[in-house]
Amino acid sequence: MCLAVPMEVVEIKGNMATVQVGDVQRRACLDLVDTFPDVGDYLIIHAGYAIHRIDPEEARKTLEYFKEILEYEVSG
Amino acid sequence: MKYRDEYRDPELADRLIRAIRQRSRTPVRLMEVCGTHTVAIFRAGIKTLLPETITLISGPGCPVCVTAQEDIDRAIALCREPGVTVATFGDLMRVPGSESSLHQEKARGADVRMVYASLDALDLARRLPHRRVVMLGIGFETTVPTIAAAVRQAKQEGLTNFLVLSAHKLLPPAMEVLLSAAEVRIDGFLCPGHVTTIIGTEPYQDVVKRHGKPCVVSGFEPVDILQSIHMLICQLEEGRREVEIQYTRAVHPQGNPRARALMDEVFEPADSAWRGLGKIPGSGLKLRPAYAAHGAENHFALTVPPGREMPGCRCGEVLRGACTPLDCPLFRQRCTPTQPYGPCMVSTEGTCAAYFKYHTA
Ligand code: SF4
């Protein structure tokens, strides 16, 4: 039930955003989100509310970091 | 899809598994607290890929499953009240109470509606001014702020017919109870990603400091989960005990202050009864006095007889990680997803439902 999915913001009107993943569009309330988003940002949506704006830099860093660790560990 | 496909990369997953195998020496038992993790672990077949040294145990993180029988019975009592519309998240409908379910009550004419969001229940209250709309407040810290937002909105709009039955639960106190009871050995926790998006890492400090168990906050894609297992194994093998975040794209150490402030404005801690774990002090939430007018308990007498759980169902032990569904004689026999006998089979995130769907003997 804590299922929450990353969806892209396609439109913002007041405290409501239209968010999209694949062909699915939903409306999401922005009253809880920690950082107010712009169109094109990705939000984590849970039960009709955005609960987080995804930090693209953080997302990239984890993947890179782990790829690096793996290079080191598996080869070493 | 962005932020999803890259975390499903089979090659990266494969390398992570090799790294885990290389690193893991001592046998360990890791609990995934969250039901969404349980399902993701099964779907990706992660258990079969891990070395024998690592056992994953499922925990109490399915909100529908841990809802106490009395709370189900209270919801059923409510929907029988004249002029009441009950709004609930889907899975709860089919959970058997002591003598009925919301689903059965609906078939008998009660006004029970499935909603996707608290905002939908708020809409119902606007559209049905002559009825009292009771939203069933089931869920962990991820969901609580969404209910709090609806309660605050109702108060601002003067929607006095919007009520909440709060059976919300907080996860960290349940983790501590499991450790204190010491019924099952747990060497580390995969902590729930979206719960932590809201609460941050501070609430796990007691698990680390008092009980000396490492915690890693994990995302939900296969690569996330494997990375988190790798991080836990590294901590254990190196003798470190810390709270670490794997799921940094969605979790800040301080959580989501805005959502937390709203949660604190509307709710205060209360004791709460869990299926399988009993009453845990401070593990639930009730409305603060300023919002008490929206509490269902202040409009209806909600005392129900002690709940009668389904005889033979071992959900309680399953939720504590003390047995697996394979130990329940009713599993796949009397109890299937189409004819669920106990709550852990009803909910799509229930451990029994996950075993049914994905476990091949
Ligand atoms: S298989 Fe069914 S009866 Fe057995 S513990 Fe799970 S839900 Fe209960």
mmCIF file of N, CA and C and ligand atoms in Angstrom, chain B residues 312-315 318 325 328 330-331 335 341-345 352, ligand 1:
data_model
loop_
_atom_site.group_PDB
_atom_site.id
_atom_site.type_symbol
_atom_site.label_atom_id
_atom_site.label_comp_id
_atom_site.label_asym_id
_atom_site.label_seq_id
_atom_site.Cartn_x
_atom_site.Cartn_y
_atom_site.Cartn_z
ATOM 1 N N GLY B 312 -7.028 -21.154 13.028
ATOM 2 C CA GLY B 312 -6.075 -21.860 12.170
ATOM 3 C C GLY B 312 -5.186 -20.953 11.340
ATOM 4 N N CYS B 313 -5.609 -19.707 11.115
ATOM 5 C CA CYS B 313 -4.800 -18.788 10.305
ATOM 6 C C CYS B 313 -3.561 -18.378 11.081
ATOM 7 N N ARG B 314 -2.390 -18.432 10.436
ATOM 8 C CA ARG B 314 -1.141 -18.133 11.139
ATOM 9 C C ARG B 314 -0.567 -16.773 10.779
ATOM 10 N N CYS B 315 -1.450 -15.860 10.311
ATOM 11 C CA CYS B 315 -1.012 -14.514 9.921
ATOM 12 C C CYS B 315 -0.150 -13.836 10.985
ATOM 13 N N VAL B 318 3.259 -15.096 10.712
ATOM 14 C CA VAL B 318 3.811 -14.673 9.423
ATOM 15 C C VAL B 318 4.268 -13.216 9.525
ATOM 16 N N PRO B 325 4.409 -18.638 5.069
ATOM 17 C CA PRO B 325 3.117 -19.198 4.680
ATOM 18 C C PRO B 325 3.183 -20.700 4.402
ATOM 19 N N CYS B 328 1.852 -22.861 7.019
ATOM 20 C CA CYS B 328 0.427 -22.824 7.354
ATOM 21 C C CYS B 328 -0.305 -23.920 6.583
ATOM 22 N N LEU B 330 -3.255 -24.241 5.889
ATOM 23 C CA LEU B 330 -4.348 -23.765 5.040
ATOM 24 C C LEU B 330 -3.851 -23.160 3.722
ATOM 25 N N PHE B 331 -2.547 -22.843 3.662
ATOM 26 C CA PHE B 331 -1.971 -22.206 2.478
ATOM 27 C C PHE B 331 -2.196 -23.047 1.215
ATOM 28 N N CYS B 335 -7.002 -21.586 1.668
ATOM 29 C CA CYS B 335 -6.694 -20.158 1.568
ATOM 30 C C CYS B 335 -5.961 -19.844 0.264
ATOM 31 N N TYR B 341 -8.587 -16.693 3.194
ATOM 32 C CA TYR B 341 -9.092 -17.026 4.518
ATOM 33 C C TYR B 341 -8.561 -16.026 5.546
ATOM 34 N N GLY B 342 -7.330 -15.591 5.390
ATOM 35 C CA GLY B 342 -6.731 -14.630 6.317
ATOM 36 C C GLY B 342 -6.243 -13.387 5.588
ATOM 37 N N PRO B 343 -5.997 -12.296 6.332
ATOM 38 C CA PRO B 343 -5.633 -11.017 5.729
ATOM 39 C C PRO B 343 -4.336 -11.041 4.932
ATOM 40 N N CYS B 344 -3.368 -11.879 5.319
ATOM 41 C CA CYS B 344 -2.096 -11.885 4.588
ATOM 42 C C CYS B 344 -2.257 -12.481 3.187
ATOM 43 N N MET B 345 -3.412 -13.095 2.919
ATOM 44 C CA MET B 345 -3.698 -13.593 1.573
ATOM 45 C C MET B 345 -4.561 -12.591 0.801
ATOM 46 N N CYS B 352 1.509 -13.926 2.353
ATOM 47 C CA CYS B 352 0.895 -15.162 1.846
ATOM 48 C C CYS B 352 0.520 -15.016 0.364
HETATM 49 S S1 SF4 C 1 -2.098 -18.919 4.191
HETATM 50 FE FE1 SF4 C 1 -4.081 -17.979 4.697
HETATM 51 S S2 SF4 C 1 -4.719 -18.927 6.588
HETATM 52 FE FE2 SF4 C 1 -2.535 -19.359 6.362
HETATM 53 S S3 SF4 C 1 -1.494 -17.680 7.457
HETATM 54 FE FE3 SF4 C 1 -1.697 -17.032 5.329
HETATM 55 S S4 SF4 C 1 -3.607 -15.858 5.261
HETATM 56 FE FE4 SF4 C 1 -3.650 -17.067 7.186
#
